[in-house]
Every structure is written in structure tokens, then in C-alpha cells.
mmCIF file with all atom_site columns, C-alpha atoms in Angstrom:
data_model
loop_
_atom_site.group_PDB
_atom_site.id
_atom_site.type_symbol
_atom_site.label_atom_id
_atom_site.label_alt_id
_atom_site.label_comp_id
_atom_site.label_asym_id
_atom_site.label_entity_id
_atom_site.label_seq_id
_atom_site.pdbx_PDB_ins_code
_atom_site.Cartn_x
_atom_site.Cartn_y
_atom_site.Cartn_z
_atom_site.occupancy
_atom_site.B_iso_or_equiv
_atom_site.pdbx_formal_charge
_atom_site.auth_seq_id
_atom_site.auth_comp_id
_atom_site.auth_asym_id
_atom_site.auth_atom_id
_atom_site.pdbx_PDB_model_num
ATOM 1   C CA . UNK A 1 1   ? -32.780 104.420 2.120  1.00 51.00 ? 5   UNK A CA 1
ATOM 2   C CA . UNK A 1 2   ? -30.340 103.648 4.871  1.00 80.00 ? 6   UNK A CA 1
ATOM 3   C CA . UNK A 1 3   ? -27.113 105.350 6.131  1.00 83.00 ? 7   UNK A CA 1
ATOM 4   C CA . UNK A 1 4   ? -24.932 102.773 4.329  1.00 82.00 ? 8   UNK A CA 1
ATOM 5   C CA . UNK A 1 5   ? -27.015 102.636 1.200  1.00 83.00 ? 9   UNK A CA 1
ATOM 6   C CA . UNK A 1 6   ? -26.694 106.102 0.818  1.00 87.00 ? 10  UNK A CA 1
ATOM 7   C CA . UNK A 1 7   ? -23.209 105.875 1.518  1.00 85.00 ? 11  UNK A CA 1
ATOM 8   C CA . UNK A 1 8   ? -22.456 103.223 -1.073 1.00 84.00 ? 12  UNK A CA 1
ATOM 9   C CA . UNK A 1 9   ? -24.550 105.031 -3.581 1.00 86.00 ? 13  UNK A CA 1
ATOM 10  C CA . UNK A 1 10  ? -22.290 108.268 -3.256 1.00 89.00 ? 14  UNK A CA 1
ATOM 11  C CA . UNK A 1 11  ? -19.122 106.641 -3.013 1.00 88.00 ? 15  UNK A CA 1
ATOM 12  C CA . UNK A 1 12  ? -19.182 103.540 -5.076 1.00 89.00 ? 16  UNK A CA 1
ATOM 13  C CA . UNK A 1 13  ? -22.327 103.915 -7.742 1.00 87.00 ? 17  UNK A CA 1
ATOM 14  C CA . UNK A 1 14  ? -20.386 101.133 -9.282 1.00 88.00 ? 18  UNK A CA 1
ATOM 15  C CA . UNK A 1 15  ? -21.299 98.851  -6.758 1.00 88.00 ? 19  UNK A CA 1
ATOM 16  C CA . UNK A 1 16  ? -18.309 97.320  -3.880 1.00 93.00 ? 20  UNK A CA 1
ATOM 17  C CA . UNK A 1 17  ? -15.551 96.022  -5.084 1.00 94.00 ? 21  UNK A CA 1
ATOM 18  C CA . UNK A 1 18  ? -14.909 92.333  -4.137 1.00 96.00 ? 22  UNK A CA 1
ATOM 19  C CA . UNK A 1 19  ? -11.154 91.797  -4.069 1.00 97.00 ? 23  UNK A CA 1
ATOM 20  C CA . UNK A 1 20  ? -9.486  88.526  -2.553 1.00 98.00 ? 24  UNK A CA 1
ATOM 21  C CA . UNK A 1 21  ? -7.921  88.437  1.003  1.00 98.00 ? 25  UNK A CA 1
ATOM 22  C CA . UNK A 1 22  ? -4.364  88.268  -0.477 1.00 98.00 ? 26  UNK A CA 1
ATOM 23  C CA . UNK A 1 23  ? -5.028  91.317  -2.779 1.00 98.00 ? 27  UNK A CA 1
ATOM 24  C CA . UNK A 1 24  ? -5.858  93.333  0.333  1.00 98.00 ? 28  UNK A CA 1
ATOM 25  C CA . UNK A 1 25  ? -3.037  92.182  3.627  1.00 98.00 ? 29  UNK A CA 1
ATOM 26  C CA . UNK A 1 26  ? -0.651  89.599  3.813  1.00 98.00 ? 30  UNK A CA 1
ATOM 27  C CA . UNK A 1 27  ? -0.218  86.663  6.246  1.00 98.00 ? 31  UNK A CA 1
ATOM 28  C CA . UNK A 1 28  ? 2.298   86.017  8.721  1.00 97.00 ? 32  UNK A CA 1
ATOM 29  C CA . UNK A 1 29  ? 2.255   82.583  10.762 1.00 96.00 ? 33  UNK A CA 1
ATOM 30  C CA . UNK A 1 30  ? 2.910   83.103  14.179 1.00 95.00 ? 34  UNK A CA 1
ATOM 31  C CA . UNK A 1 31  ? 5.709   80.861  15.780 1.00 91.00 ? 35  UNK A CA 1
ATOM 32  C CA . UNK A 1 32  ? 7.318   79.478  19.297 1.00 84.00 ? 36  UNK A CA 1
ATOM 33  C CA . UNK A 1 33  ? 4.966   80.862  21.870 1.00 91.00 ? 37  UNK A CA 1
ATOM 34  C CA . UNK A 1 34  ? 3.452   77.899  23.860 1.00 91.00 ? 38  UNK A CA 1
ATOM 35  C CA . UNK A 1 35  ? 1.328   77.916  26.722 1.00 92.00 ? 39  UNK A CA 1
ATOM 36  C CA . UNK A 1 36  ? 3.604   77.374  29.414 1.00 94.00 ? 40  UNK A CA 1
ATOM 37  C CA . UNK A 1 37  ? 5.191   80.716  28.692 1.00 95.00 ? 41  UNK A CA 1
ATOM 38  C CA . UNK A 1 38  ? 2.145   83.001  28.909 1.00 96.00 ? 42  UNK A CA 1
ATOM 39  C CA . UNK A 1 39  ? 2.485   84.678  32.359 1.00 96.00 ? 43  UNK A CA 1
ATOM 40  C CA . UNK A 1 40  ? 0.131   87.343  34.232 1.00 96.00 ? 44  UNK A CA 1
ATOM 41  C CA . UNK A 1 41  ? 1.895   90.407  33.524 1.00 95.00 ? 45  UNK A CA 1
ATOM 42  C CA . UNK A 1 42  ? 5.219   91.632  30.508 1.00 97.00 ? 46  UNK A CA 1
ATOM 43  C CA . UNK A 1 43  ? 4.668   91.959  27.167 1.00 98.00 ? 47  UNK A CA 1
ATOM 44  C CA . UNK A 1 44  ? 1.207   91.291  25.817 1.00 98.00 ? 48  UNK A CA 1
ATOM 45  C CA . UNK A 1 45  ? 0.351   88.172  24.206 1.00 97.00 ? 49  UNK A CA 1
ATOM 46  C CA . UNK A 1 46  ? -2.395  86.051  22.479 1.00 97.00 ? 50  UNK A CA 1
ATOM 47  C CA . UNK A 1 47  ? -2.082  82.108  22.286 1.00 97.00 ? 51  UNK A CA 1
ATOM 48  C CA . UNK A 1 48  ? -4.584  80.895  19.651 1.00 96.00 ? 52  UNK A CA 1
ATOM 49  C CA . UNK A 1 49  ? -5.909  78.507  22.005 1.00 96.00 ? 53  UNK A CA 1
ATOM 50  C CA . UNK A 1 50  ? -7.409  81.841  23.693 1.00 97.00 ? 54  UNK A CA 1
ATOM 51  C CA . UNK A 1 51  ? -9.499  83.024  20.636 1.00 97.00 ? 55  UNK A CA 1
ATOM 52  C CA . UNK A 1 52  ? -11.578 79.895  20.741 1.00 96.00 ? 56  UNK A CA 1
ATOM 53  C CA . UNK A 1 53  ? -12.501 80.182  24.604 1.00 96.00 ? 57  UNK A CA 1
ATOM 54  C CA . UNK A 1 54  ? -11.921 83.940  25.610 1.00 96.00 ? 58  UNK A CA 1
ATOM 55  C CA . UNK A 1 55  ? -11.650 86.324  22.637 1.00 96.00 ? 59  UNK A CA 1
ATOM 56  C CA . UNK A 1 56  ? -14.345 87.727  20.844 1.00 93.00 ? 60  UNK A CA 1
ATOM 57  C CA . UNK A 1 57  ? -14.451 90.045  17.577 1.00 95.00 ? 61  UNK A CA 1
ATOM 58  C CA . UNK A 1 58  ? -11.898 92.484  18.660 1.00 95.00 ? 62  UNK A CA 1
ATOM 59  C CA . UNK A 1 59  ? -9.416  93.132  21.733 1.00 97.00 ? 63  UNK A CA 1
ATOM 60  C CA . UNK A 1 60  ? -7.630  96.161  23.647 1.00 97.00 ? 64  UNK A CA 1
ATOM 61  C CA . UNK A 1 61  ? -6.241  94.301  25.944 1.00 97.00 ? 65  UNK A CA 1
ATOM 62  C CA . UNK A 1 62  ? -4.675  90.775  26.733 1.00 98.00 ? 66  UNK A CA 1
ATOM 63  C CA . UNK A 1 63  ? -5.573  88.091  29.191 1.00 96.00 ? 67  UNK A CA 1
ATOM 64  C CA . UNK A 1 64  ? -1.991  86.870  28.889 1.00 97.00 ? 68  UNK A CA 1
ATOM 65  C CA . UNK A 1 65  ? 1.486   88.355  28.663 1.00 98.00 ? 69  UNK A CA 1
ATOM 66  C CA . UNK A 1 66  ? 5.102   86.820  27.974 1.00 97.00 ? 70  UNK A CA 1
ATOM 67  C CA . UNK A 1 67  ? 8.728   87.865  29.420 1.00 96.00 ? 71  UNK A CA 1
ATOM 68  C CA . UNK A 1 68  ? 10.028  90.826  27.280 1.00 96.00 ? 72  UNK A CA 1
ATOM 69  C CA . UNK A 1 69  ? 12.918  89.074  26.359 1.00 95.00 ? 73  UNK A CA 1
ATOM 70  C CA . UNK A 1 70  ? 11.195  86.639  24.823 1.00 96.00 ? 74  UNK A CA 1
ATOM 71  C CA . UNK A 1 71  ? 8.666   88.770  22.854 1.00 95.00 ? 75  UNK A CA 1
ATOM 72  C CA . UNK A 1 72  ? 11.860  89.694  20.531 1.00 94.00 ? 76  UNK A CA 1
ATOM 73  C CA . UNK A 1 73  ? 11.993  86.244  19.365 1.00 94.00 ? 77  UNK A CA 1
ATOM 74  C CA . UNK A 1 74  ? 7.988   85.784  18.314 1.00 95.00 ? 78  UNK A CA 1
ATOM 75  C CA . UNK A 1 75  ? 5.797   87.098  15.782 1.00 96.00 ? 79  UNK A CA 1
ATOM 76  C CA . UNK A 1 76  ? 4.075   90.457  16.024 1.00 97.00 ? 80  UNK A CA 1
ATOM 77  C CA . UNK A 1 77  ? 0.839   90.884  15.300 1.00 98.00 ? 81  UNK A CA 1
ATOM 78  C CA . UNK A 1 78  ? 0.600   95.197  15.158 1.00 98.00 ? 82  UNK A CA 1
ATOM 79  C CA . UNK A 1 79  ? -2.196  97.510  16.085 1.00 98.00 ? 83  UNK A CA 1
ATOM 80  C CA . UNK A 1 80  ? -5.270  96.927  13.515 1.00 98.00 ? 84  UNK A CA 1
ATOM 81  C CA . UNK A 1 81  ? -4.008  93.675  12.171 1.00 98.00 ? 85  UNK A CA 1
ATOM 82  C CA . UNK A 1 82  ? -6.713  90.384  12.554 1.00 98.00 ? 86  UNK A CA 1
ATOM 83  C CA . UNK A 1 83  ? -5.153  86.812  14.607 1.00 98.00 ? 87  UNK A CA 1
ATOM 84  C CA . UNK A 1 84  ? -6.470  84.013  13.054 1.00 98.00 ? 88  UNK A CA 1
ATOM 85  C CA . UNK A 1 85  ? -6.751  80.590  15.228 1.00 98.00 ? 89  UNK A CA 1
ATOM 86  C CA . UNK A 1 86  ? -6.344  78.482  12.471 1.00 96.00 ? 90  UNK A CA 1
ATOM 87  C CA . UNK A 1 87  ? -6.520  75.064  13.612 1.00 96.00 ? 91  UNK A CA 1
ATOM 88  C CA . UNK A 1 88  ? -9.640  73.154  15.535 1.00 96.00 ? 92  UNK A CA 1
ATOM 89  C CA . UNK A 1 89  ? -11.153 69.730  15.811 1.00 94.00 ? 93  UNK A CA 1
ATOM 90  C CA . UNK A 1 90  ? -14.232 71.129  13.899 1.00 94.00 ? 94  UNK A CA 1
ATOM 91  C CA . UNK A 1 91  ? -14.547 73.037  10.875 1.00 96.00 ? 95  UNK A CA 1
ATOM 92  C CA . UNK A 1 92  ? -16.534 75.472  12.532 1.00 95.00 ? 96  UNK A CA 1
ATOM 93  C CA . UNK A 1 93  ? -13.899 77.149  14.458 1.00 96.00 ? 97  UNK A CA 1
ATOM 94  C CA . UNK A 1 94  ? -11.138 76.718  12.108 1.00 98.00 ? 98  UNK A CA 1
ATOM 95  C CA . UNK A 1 95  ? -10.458 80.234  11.284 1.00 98.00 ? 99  UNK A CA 1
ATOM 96  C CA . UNK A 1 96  ? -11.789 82.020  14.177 1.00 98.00 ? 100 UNK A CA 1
ATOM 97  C CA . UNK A 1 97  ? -10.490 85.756  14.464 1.00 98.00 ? 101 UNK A CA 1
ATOM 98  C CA . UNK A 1 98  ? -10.093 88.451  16.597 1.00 98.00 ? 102 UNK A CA 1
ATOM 99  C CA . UNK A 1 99  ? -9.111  91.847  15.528 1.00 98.00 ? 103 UNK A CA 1
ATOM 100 C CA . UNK A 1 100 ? -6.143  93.517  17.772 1.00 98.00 ? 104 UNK A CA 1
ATOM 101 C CA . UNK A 1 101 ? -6.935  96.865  18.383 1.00 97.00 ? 105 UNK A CA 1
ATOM 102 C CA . UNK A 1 102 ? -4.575  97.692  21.283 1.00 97.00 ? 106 UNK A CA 1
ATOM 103 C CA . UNK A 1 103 ? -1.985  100.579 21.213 1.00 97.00 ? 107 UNK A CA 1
ATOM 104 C CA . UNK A 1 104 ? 0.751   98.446  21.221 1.00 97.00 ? 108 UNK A CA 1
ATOM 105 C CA . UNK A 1 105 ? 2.350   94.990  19.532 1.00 98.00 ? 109 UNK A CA 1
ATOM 106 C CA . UNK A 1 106 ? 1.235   91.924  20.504 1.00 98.00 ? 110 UNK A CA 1
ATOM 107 C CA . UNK A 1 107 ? 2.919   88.486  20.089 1.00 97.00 ? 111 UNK A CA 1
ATOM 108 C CA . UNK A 1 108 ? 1.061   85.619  19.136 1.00 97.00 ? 112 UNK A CA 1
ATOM 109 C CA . UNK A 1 109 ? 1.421   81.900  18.972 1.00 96.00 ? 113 UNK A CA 1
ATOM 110 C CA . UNK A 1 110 ? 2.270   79.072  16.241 1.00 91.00 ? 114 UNK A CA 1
ATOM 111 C CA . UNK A 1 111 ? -1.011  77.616  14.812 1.00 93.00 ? 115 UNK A CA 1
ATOM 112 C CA . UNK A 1 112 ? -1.961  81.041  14.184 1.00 97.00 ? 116 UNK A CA 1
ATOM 113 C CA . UNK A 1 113 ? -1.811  84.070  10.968 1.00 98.00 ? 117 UNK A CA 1
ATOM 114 C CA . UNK A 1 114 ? -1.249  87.568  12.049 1.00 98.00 ? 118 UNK A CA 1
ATOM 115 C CA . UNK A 1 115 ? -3.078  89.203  9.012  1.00 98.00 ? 119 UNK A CA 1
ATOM 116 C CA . UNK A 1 116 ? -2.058  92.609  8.070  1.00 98.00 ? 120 UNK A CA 1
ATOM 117 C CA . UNK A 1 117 ? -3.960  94.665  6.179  1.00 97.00 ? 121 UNK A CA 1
ATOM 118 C CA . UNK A 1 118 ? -5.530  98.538  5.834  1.00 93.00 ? 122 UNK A CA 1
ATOM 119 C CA . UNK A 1 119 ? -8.924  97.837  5.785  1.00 97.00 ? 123 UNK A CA 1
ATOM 120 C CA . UNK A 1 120 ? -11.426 98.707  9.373  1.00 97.00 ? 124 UNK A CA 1
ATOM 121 C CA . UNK A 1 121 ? -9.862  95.663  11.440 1.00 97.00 ? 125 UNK A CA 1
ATOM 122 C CA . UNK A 1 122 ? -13.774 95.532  13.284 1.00 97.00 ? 126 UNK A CA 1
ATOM 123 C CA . UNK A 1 123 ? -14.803 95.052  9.800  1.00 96.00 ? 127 UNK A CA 1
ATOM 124 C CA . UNK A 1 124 ? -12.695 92.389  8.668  1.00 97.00 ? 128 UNK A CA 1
ATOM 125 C CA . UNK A 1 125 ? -13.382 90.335  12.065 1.00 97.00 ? 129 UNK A CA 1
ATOM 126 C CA . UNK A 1 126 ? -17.003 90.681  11.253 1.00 96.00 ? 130 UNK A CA 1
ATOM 127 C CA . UNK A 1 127 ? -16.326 89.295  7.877  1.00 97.00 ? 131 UNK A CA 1
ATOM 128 C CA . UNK A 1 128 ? -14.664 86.261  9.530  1.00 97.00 ? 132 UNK A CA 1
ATOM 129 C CA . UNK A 1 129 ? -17.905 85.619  11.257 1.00 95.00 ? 133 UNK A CA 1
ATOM 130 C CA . UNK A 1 130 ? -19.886 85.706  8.167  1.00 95.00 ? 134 UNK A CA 1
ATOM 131 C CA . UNK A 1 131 ? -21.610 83.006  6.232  1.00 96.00 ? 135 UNK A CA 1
ATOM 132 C CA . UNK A 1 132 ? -19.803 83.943  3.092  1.00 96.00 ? 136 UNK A CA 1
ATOM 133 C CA . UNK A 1 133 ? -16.555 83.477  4.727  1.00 97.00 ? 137 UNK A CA 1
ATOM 134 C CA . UNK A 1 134 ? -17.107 80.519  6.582  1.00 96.00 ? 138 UNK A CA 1
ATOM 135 C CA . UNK A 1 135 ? -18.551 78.604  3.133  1.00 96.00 ? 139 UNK A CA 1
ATOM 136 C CA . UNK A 1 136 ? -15.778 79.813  1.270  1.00 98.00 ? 140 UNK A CA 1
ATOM 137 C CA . UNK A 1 137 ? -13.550 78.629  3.715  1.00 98.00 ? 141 UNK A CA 1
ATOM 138 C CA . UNK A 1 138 ? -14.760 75.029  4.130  1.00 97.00 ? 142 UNK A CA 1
ATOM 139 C CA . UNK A 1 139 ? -13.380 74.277  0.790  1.00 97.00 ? 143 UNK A CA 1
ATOM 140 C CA . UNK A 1 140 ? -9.867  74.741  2.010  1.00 98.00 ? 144 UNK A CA 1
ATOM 141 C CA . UNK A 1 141 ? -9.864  72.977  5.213  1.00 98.00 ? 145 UNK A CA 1
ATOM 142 C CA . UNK A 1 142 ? -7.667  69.943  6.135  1.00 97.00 ? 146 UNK A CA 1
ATOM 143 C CA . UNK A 1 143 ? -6.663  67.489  8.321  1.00 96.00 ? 147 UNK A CA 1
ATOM 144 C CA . UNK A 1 144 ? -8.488  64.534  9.881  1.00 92.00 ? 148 UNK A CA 1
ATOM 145 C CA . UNK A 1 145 ? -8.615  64.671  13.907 1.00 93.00 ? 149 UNK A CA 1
ATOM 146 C CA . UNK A 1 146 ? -7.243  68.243  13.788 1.00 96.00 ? 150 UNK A CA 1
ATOM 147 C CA . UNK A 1 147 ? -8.697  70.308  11.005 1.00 97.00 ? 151 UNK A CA 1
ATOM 148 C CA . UNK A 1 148 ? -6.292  73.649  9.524  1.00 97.00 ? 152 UNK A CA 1
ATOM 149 C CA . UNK A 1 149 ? -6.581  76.245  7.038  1.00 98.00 ? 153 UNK A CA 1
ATOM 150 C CA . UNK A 1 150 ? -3.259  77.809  5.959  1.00 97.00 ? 154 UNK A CA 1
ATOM 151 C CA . UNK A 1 151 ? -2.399  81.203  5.147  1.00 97.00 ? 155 UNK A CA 1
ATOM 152 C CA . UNK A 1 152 ? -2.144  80.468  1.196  1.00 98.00 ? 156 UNK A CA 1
ATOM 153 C CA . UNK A 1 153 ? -5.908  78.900  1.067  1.00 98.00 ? 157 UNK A CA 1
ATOM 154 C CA . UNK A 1 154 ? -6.802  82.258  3.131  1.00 98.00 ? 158 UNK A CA 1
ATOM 155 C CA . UNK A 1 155 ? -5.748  84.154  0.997  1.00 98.00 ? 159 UNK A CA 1
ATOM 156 C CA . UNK A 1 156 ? -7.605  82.803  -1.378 1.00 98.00 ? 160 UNK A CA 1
ATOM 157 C CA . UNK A 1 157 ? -11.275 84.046  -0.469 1.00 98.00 ? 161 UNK A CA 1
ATOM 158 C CA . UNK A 1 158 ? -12.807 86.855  -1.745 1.00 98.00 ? 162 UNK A CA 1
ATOM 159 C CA . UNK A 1 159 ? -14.093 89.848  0.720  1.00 97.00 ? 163 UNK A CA 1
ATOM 160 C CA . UNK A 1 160 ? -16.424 93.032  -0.132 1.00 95.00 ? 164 UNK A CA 1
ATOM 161 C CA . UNK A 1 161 ? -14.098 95.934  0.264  1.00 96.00 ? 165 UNK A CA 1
ATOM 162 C CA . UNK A 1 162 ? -16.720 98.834  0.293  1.00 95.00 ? 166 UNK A CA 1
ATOM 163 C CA . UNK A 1 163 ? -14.708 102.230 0.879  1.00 94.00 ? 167 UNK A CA 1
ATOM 164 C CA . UNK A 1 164 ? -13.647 102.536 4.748  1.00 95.00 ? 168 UNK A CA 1
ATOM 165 C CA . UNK A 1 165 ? -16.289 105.311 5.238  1.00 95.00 ? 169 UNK A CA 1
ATOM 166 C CA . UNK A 1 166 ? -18.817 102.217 4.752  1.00 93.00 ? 170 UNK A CA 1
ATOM 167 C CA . UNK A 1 167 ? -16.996 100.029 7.079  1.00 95.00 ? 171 UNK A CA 1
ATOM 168 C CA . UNK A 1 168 ? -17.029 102.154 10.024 1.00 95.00 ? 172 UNK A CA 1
ATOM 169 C CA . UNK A 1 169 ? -20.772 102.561 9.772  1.00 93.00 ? 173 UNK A CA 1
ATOM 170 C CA . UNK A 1 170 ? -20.891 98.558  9.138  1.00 92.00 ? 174 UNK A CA 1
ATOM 171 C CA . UNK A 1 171 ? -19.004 98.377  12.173 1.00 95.00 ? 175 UNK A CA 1
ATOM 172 C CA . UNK A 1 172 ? -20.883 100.685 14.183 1.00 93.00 ? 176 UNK A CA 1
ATOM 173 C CA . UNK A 1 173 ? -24.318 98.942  13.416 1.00 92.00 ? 177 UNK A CA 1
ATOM 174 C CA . UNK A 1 174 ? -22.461 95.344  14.080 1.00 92.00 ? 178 UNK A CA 1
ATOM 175 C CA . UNK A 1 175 ? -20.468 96.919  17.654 1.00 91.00 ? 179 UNK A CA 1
ATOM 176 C CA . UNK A 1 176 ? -24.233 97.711  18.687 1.00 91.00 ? 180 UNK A CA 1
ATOM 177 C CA . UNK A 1 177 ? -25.649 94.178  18.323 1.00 90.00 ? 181 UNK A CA 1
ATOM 178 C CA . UNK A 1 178 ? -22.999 92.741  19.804 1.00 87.00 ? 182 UNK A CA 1
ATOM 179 C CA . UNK A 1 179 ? -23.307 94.814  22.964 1.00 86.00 ? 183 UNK A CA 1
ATOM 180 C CA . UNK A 1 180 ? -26.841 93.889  22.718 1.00 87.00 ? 184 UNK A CA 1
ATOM 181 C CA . UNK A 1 181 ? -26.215 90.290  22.897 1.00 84.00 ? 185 UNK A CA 1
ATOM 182 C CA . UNK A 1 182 ? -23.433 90.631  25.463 1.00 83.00 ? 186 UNK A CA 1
ATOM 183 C CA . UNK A 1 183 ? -26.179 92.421  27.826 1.00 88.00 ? 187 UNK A CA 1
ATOM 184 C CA . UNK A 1 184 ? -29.138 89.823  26.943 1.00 89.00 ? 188 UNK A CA 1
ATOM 185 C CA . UNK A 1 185 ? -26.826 86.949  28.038 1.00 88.00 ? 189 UNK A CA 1
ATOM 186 C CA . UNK A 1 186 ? -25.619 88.612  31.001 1.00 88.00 ? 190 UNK A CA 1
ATOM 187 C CA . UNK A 1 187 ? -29.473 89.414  32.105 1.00 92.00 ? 191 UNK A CA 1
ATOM 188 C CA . UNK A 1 188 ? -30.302 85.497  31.465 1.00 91.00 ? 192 UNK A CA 1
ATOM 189 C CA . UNK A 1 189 ? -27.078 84.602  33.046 1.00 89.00 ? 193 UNK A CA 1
ATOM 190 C CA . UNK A 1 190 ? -28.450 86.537  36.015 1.00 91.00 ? 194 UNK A CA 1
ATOM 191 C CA . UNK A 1 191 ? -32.072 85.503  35.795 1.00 92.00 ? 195 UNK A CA 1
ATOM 192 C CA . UNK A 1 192 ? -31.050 81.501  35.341 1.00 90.00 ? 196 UNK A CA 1
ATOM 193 C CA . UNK A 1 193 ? -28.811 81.996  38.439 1.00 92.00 ? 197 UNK A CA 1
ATOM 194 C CA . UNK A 1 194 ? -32.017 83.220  40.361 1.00 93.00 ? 198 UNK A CA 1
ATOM 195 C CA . UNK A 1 195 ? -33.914 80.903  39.100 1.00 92.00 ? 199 UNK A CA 1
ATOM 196 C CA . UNK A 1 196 ? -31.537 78.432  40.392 1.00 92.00 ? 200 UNK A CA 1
ATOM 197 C CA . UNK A 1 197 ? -31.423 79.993  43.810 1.00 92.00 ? 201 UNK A CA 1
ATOM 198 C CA . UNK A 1 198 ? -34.818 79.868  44.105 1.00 92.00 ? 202 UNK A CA 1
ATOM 199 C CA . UNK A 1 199 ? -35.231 76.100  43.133 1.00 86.00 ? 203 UNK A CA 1
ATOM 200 C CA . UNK A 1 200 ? -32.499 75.704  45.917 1.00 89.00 ? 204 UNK A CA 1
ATOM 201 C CA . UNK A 1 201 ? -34.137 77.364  48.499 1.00 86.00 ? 205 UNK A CA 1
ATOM 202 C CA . UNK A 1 202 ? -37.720 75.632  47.951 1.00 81.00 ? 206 UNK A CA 1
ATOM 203 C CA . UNK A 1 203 ? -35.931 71.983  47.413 1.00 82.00 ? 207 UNK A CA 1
ATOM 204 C CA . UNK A 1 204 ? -34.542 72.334  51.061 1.00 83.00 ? 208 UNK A CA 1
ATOM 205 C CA . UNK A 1 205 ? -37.744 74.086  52.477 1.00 83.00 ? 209 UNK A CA 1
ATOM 206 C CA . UNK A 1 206 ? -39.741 70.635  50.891 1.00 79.00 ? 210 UNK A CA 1
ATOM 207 C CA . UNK A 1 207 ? -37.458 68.196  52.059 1.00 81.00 ? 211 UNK A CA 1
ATOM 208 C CA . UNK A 1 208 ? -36.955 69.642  55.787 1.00 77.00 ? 212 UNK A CA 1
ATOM 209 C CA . UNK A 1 209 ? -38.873 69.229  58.657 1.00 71.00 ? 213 UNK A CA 1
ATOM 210 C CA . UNK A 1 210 ? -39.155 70.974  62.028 1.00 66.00 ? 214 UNK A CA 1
ATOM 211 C CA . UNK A 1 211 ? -39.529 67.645  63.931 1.00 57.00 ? 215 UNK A CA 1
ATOM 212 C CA . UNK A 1 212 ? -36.702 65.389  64.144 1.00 57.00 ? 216 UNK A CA 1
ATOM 213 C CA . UNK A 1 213 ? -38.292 61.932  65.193 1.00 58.00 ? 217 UNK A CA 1
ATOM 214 C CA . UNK A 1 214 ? -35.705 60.233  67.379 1.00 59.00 ? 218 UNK A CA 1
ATOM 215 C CA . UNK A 1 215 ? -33.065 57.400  67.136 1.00 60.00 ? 219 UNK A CA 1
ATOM 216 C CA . UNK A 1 216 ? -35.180 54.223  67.665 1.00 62.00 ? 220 UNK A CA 1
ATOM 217 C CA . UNK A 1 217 ? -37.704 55.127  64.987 1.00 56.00 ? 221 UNK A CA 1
ATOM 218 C CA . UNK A 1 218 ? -35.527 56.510  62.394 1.00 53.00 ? 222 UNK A CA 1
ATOM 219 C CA . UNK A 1 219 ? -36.359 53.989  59.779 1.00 55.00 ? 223 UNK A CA 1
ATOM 220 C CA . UNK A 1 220 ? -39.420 52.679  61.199 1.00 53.00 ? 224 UNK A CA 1
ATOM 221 C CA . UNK A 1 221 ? -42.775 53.582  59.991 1.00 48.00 ? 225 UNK A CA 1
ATOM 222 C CA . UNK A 1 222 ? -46.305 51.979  61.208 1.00 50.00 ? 226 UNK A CA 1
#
């Protein structure tokens, strides 16, 4: 018997409780923050445009900031909660998530949720990876060119909410694959790029040659 069947078997015999999303955090739309505004340095923001390209499962830290001053005016997404990008021009990424885990507020854009909740925020981004979120969520997308899900049809799916004893070990198992993947596709990032060298090097070995015929018979061949 595993760790977490064990676990589950001493503190839920009963079997995990399933409980929607809105029975277990609320959602807050973020609001105002555009692109143009993030700068390199102030008070930490996330524009949802960033969870699609840069953001994975969970953060510490920011790529992008905004001026102080105008961090008063935008929505806070606290330490723990999940940022949900919740528009894309395919289903797939409608929804995407990344847990904040920094020590401090973050603000985040319009066209994202700031989820709060008290459940292991790891756990609940793995969730939103999950093929049991992402088909319950396909029911409640819109939109033609750009596709949206809104806080309301969130709130709407249904989540297993073992006890957080079982999501830290969840999380724990999940953290190690994905540092597993990040180092496999940093090793065949590395390999590719010496493969690439390589090809490089031979292409302009093959097509040089030590003997440069001259001018007048450039061209001409017998």
C-alpha cells in the first residue's frame, strides 16, 4: 500500500470528499492592468498573457512588476491563492493556472480569476492540469475566435478535497516529476543544440575546400 493510500485510509475511511470549486474559495476577476504597464522592477505582478508563455504550476517570484502607486488600484491575488488565465484562442489553454506562492501580494490582470481558497495551492494547480478538470471544463467554455470561461462556470466543477495531509504528499510526488521533466528537457535541449553544432561544423567542413581555383575558371568546368 502506498504513502497516500495509507494516508487516505486513516484519515478519510469514508473515501475523499468531492466538493465543487465554489464550495471550497471564491473568485475574484482581476481588472485594469495591461501590458504596457508591467515594468522590470515595483510591485510584483502577473499579466495573464504570462501564464500561457512563462508560468508554470506555481511561482515565488514575478517576471514582471508595476509602479506601487498603481498596485492600489488592481486586484490582489494573496499568498496561496491560484491565477487563472481564463481566456485563449483554444480550449486547451482556457483556464490555465498558476499557483502564487510568494511572500507577498501580487496584482494581476483583467481576463484573469484570482481564486482564493484554503486548500494546498500546489495541489489545486495540479488539479487544473488534470483530465478531470479540463473535461469538466469544456462544457462551460465560450466564445468563437476568443474562447473564456468565467468565474461562475468555474465554480461550478467539482474537485477531490482529500484532507491537506494528503495533498502535500500529492504534491510532493507531482513537485518530483515535474523537476524530472524540467531536467529531461533541459538535457535534450542541450543534446539537440550539440547535435546542431555538430551538423554545422561537418556541413562547412563538406562544402569547403583548401584550393580556391582562380577568377577565369570560376564557373567553368571541362
Amino acid at each position: 500500500m502506498s504513502q497516500i493510500e495509507e494516508l487516505i485510509e486513516r484519515l478519510c475511511p469514508d473515501g475523499v470528499r468531492h466538493s465543487r470549486l465554489g464550495e471550497v474559495g471564491v473568485f475574484h476577476r482581476g481588472n485594469g492592468l495591461q501590458k504596457k504597464d508591467l515594468t522590470d522592477h515595483g510591485f510584483p505582478a502577473i499579466h495573464y498573457g504570462q501564464i500561457h508563455t512563462f508560468y508554470g504550476a506555481w511561482t515565488r517570484e514575478t517576471k514582471s512588476f508595476v509602479p506601487p502607486e498603481m498596485a492600489k488600484r488592481l486586484k490582489l491575488a494573496e499568498p496561496g491563492d491560484l491565477i487563472i488565465a481564463t481566456t485563449s484562442e483554444d480550449d486547451e489553454a482556457v483556464a490555465k493556472a498558476t499557483a502564487w506562492i510568494g511572500n507577498v501580494p501580487t496584482a494581476v490582470s483583467g481576463d484573469a480569476y484570482v481564486f482564493h481558497h484554503e486548500l494546498d495551492p500546489r495541489y489545486i494547480a495540479y488539479f487544473f492540469q488534470s483530465t478531470s478538470f479540463q473535461n469538466q471544463k469544456s462544457r462551460y467554455i465560450t466564445g468563437t475566435k476568443v474562447r473564456r470561461i468565467s468565474g461562475d462556470s468555474m465554480a461550478k466543477i467539482v474537485i477531490p478535497v482529500p484532507p491537506l495531509e494528503v495533498q502535500h504528499e500529492i504534491v510532493k510526488i507531482l513537485d518530483t516529476f515535474t523537476d524530472l521533466e524540467a531536467e529531461l528537457e533541459a538535457e535534450l535541449e542541450a543534446e539537440l543544440e550539440a547535435r546542431r553544432a555538430q551538423y554545422e561544423h561537418y556541413r562547412d567542413r563538406l562544402l569547403s575546400f583548401n584550393e580556391t581555383p582562380p577568377p577565369d575558371q570560376v564557373g567553368h568546368f571541362e
